[in-house]
PDB file of C-alpha atoms in Angstrom:
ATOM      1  CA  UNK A 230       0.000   0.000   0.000  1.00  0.00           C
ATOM      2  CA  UNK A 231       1.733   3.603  -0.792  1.00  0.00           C
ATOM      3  CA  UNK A 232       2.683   5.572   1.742  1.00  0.00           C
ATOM      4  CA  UNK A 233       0.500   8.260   0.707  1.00  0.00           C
ATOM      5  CA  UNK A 234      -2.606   6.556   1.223  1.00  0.00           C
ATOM      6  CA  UNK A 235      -1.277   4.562   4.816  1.00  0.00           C
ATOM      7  CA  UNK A 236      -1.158   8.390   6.047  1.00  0.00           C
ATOM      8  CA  UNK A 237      -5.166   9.189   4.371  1.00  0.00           C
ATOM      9  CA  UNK A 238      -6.116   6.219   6.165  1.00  0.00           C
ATOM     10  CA  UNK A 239      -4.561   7.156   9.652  1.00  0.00           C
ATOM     11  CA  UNK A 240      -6.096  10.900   9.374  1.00  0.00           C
ATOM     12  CA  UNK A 241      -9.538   9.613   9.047  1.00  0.00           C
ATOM     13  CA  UNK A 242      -9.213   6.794  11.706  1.00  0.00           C
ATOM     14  CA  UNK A 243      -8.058   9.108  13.912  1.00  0.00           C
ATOM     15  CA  UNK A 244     -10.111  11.751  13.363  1.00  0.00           C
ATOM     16  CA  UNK A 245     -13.361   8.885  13.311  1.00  0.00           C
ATOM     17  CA  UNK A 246     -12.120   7.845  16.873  1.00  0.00           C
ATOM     18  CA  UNK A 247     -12.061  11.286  18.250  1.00  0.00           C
ATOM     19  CA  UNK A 248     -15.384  11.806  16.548  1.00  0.00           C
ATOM     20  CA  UNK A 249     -17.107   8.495  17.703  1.00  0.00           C
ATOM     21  CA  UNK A 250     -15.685   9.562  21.306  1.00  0.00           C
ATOM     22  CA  UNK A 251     -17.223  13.002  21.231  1.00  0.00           C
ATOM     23  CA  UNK A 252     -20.635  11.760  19.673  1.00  0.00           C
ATOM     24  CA  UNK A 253     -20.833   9.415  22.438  1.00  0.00           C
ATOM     25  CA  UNK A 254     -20.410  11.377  24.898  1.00  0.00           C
ATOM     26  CA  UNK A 255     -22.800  14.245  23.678  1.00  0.00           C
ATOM     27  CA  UNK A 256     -25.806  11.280  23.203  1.00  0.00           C
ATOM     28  CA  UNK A 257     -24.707  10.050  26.779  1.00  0.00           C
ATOM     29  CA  UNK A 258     -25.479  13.663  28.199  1.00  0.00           C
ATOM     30  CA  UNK A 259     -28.463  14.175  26.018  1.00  0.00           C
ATOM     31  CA  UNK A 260     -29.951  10.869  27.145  1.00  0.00           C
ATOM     32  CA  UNK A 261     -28.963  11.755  30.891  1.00  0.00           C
ATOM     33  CA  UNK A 262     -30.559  15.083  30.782  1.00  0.00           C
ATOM     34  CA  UNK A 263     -33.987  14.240  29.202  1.00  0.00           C
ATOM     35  CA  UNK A 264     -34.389  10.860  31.538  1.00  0.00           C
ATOM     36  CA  UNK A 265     -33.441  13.289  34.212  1.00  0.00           C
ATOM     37  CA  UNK A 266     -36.495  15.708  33.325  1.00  0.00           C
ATOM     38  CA  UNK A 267     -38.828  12.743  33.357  1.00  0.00           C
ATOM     39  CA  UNK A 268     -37.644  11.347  36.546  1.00  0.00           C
ATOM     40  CA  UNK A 269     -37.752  14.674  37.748  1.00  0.00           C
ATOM     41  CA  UNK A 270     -40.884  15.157  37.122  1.00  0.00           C
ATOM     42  CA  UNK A 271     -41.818  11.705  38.895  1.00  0.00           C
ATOM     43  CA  UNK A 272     -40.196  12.979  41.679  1.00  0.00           C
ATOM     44  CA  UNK A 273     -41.920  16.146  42.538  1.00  0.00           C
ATOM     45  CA  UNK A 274     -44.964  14.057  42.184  1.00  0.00           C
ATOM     46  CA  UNK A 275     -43.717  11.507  44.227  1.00  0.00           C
ATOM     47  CA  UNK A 276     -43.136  14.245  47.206  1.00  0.00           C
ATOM     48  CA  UNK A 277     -46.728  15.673  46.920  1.00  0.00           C
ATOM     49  CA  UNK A 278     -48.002  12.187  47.822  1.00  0.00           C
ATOM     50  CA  UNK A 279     -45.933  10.793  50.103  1.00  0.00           C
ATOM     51  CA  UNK A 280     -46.269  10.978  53.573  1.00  0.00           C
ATOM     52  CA  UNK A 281     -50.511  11.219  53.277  1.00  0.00           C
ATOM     53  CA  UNK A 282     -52.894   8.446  54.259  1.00  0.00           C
ATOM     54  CA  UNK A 283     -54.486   8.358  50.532  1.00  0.00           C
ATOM     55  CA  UNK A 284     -58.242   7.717  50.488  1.00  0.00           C
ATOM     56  CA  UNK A 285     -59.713   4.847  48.469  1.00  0.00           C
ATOM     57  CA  UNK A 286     -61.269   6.346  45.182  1.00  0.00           C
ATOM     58  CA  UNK A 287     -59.652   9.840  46.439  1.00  0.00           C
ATOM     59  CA  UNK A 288     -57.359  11.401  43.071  1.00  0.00           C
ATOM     60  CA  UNK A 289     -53.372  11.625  44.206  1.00  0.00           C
ATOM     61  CA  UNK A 290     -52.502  15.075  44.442  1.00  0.00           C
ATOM     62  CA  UNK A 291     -50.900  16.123  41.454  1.00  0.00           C
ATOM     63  CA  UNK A 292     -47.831  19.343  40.832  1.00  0.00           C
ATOM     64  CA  UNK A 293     -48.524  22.130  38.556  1.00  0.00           C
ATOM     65  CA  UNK A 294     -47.245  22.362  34.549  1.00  0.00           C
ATOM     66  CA  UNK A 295     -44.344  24.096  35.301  1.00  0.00           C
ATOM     67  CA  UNK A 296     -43.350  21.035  37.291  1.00  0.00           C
ATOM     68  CA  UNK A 297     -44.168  18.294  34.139  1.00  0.00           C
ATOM     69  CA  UNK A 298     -47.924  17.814  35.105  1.00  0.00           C
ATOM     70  CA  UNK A 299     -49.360  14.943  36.991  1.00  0.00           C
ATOM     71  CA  UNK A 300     -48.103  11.721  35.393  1.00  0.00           C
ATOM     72  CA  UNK A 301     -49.881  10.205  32.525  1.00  0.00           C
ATOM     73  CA  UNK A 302     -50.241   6.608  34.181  1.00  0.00           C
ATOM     74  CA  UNK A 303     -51.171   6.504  37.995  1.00  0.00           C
ATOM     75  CA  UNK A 304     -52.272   3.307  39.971  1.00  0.00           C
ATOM     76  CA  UNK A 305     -52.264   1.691  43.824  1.00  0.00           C
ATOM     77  CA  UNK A 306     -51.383  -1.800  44.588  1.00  0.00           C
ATOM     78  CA  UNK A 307     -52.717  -2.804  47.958  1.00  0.00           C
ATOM     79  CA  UNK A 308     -50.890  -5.076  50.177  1.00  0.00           C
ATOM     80  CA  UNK A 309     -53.129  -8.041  48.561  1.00  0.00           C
ATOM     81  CA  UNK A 310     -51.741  -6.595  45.071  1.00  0.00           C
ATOM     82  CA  UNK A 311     -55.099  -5.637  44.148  1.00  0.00           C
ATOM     83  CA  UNK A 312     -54.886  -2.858  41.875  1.00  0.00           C
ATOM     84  CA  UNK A 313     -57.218   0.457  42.721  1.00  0.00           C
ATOM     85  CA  UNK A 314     -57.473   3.785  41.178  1.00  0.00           C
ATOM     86  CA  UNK A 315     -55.787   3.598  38.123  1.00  0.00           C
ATOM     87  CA  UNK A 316     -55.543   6.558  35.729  1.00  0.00           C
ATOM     88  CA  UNK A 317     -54.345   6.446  32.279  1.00  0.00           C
ATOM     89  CA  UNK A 318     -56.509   3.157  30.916  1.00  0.00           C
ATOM     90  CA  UNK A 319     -53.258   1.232  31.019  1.00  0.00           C
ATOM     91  CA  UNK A 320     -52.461  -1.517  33.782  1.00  0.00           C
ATOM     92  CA  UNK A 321     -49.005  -0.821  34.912  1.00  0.00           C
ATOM     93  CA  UNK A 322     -47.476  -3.989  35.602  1.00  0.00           C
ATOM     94  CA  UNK A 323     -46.490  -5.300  39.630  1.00  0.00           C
ATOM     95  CA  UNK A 324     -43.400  -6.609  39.525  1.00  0.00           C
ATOM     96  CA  UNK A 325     -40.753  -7.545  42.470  1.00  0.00           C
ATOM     97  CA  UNK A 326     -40.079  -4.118  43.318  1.00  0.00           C
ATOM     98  CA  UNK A 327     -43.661  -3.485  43.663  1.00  0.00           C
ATOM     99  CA  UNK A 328     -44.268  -6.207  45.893  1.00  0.00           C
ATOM    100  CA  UNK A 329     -40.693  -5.069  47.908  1.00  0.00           C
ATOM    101  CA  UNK A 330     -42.110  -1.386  48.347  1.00  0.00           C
ATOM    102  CA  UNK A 331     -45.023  -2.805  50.219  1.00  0.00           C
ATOM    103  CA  UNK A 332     -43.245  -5.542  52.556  1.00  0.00           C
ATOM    104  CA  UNK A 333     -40.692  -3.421  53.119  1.00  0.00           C
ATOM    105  CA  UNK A 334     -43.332  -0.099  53.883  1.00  0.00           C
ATOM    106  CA  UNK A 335     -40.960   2.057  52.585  1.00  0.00           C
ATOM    107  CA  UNK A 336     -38.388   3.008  49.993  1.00  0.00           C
ATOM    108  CA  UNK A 337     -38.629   3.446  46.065  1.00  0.00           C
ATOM    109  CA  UNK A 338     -37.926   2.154  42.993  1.00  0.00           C
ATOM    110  CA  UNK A 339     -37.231   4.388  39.445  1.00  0.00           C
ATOM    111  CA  UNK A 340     -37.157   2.088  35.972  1.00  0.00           C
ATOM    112  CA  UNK A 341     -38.352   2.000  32.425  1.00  0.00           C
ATOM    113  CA  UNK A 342     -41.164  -0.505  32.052  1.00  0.00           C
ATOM    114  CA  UNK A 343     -43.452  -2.013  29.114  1.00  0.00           C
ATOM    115  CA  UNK A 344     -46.792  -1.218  29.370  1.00  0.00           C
ATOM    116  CA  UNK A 345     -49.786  -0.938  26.791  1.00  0.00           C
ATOM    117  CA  UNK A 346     -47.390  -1.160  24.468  1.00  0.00           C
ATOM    118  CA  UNK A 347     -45.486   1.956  25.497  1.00  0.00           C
ATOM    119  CA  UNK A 348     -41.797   2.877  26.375  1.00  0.00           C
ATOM    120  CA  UNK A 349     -42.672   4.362  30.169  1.00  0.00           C
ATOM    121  CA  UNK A 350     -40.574   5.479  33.240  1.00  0.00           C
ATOM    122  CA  UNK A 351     -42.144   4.888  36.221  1.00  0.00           C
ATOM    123  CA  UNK A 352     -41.379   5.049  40.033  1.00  0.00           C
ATOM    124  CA  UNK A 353     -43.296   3.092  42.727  1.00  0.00           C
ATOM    125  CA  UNK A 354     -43.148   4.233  45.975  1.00  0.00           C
ATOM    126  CA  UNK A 355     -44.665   2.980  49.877  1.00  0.00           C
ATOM    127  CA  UNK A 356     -48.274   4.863  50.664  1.00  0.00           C
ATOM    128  CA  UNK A 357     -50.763   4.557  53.322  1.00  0.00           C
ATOM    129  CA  UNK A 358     -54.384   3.669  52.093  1.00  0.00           C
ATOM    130  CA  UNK A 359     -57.710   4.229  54.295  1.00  0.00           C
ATOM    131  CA  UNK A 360     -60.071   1.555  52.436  1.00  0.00           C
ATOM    132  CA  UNK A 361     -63.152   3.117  54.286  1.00  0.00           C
ATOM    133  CA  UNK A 362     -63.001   6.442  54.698  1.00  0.00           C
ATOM    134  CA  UNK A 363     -63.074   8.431  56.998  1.00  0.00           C
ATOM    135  CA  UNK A 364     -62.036   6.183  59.909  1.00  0.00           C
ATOM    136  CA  UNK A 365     -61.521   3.033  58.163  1.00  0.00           C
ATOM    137  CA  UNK A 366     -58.362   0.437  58.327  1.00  0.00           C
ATOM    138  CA  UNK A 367     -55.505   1.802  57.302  1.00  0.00           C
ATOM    139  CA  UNK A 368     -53.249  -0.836  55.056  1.00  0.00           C
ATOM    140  CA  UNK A 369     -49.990  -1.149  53.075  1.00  0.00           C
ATOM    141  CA  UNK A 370     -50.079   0.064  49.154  1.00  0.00           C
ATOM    142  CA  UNK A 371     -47.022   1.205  46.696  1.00  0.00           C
ATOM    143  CA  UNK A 372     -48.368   4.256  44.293  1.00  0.00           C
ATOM    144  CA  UNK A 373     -47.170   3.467  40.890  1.00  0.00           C
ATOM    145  CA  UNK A 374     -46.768   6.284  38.429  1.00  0.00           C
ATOM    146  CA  UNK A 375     -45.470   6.359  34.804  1.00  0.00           C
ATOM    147  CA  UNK A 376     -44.680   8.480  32.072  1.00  0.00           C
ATOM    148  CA  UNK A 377     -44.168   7.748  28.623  1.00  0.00           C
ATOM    149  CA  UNK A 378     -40.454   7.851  26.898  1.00  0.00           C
ATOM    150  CA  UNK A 379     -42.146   7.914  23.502  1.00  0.00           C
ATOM    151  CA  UNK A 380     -40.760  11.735  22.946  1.00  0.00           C
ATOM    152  CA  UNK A 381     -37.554  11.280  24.659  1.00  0.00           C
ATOM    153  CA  UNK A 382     -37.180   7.687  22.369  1.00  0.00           C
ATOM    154  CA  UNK A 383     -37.670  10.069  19.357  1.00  0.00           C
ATOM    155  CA  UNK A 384     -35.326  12.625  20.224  1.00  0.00           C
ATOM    156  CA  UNK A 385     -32.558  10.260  20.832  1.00  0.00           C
ATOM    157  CA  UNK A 386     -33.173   8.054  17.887  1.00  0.00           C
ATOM    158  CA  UNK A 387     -32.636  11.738  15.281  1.00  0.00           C
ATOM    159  CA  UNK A 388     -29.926  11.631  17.347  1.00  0.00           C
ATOM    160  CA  UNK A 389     -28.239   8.881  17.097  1.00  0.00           C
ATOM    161  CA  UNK A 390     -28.976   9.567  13.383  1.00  0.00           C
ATOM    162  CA  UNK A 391     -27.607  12.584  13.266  1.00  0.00           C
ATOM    163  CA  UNK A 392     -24.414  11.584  15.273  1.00  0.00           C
ATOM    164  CA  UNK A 393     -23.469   9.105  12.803  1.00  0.00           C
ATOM    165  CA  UNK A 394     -23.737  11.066   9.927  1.00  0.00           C
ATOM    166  CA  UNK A 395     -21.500  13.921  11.288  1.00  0.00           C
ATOM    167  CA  UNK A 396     -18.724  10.492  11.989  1.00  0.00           C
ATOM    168  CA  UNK A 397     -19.287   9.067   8.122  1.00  0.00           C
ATOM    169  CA  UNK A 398     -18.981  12.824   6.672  1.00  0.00           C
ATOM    170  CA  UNK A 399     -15.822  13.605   9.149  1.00  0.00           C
ATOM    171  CA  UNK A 400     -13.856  10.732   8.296  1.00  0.00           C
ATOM    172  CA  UNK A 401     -14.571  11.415   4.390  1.00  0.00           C
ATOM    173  CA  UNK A 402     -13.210  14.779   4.992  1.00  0.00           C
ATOM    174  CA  UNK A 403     -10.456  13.947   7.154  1.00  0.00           C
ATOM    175  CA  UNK A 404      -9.600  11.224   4.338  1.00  0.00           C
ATOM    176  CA  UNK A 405      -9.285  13.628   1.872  1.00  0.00           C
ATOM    177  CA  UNK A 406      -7.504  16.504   4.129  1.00  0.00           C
ATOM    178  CA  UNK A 407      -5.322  13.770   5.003  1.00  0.00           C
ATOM    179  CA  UNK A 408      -4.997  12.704   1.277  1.00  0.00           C
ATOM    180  CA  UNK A 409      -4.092  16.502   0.187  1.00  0.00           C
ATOM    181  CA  UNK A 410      -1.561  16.645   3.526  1.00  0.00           C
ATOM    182  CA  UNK A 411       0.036  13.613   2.516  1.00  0.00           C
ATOM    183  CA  UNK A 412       0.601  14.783  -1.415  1.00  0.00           C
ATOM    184  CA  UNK A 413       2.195  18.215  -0.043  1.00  0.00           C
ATOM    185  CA  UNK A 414       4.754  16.446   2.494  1.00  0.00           C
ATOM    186  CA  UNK A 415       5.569  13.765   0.256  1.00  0.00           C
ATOM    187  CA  UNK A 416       6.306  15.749  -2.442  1.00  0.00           C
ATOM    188  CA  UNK A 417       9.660  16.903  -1.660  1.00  0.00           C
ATOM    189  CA  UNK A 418      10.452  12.708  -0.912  1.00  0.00           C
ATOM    190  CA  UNK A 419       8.899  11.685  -4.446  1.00  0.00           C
ATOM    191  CA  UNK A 420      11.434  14.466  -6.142  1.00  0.00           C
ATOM    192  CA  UNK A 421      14.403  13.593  -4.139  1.00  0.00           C
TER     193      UNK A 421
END
């Protein structure tokens, strides 16, 4: 292989690998920052319920726009896993860490989940349920709320789209910046 073209192909590998490094790490903030709006979101929710006795049939208190809105999908799981006021039309699903929240009576649990055949990010958190109001038993529940990824999904897909055309079209034009570079400093070799 001339030497000419062993120096184009080291130019654009090593501008690709600097360009595949900083594309990664842009998506990687990018991804943490929008997942971090949803969860924050979840969060401030989370706070405006917890530490209430909830009523059975009562609405969970909810935070204003400027906060994300009240989440999308809301439901409580009794102690018997029974599922109770759910809003959304969707069934979120009880899983282990649903089931944990409630032995346990406290602590929380943040993940991405499958449900109604959506991308969502929910949290599930320990709540105190009075089955008859006013003065009825008061039992074990988790409060499970979701919201869906299907924006944040979209964003990151363009992105990933757009990240790897910026790495084909660099290393083309570091190839042929390396290809010109190479001409110019072998020259003097190739007369000699």
């Amino acid at each position: 292989m001339p030497l000419r073209r062993r120096l184009s192909i080291i130019a654009a590998g090593t501008f690709g690998i600097a360009i595949l490094a900083a594309a990664v790490v842009r998506y990687l903030v990018v991804r943490n920052q929008l997942r971090g709006q949803v969860d924050a979101s979840l969060r401030a929710q989370m706070q405006a319920i917890e530490n209430r006795s909830l009523q059975l049939g009562e609405l969970l208190p909810t935070i204003s726009a400027s906060a994300g809105g009240p989440a999308q999908y809301q439901q409580v799981v009794l102690y018997n896993g029974r599922r109770v006021d759910k809003v959304g039309g969707v069934a979120l699903p009880i899983n282990s860490a649903t089931v944990d929240v409630i032995r346990q009576r406290h602590g929380q649990h943040l993940g991405d989940i499958e449900a109604g055949g959506s991308h969502l990010r929910e949290i599930t958190f320990y709540a105190q349920v009075i089955l008859d109001p006013p003065s009825g038993p008061v039992v074990p529940a988790a409060v499970q709320l979701a919201r869906p990824l299907s924006s944040v999904d979209s964003t990151l897909a363009n992105l990933r789209l757009i990240l790897l055309f910026v790495l084909i079209g660099g290393v083309f034009v570091a190839g042929m910046l390396g290809r010109i570079a190479s001409r110019r400093v072998l020259k003097p070799l190739k007369e000699v």
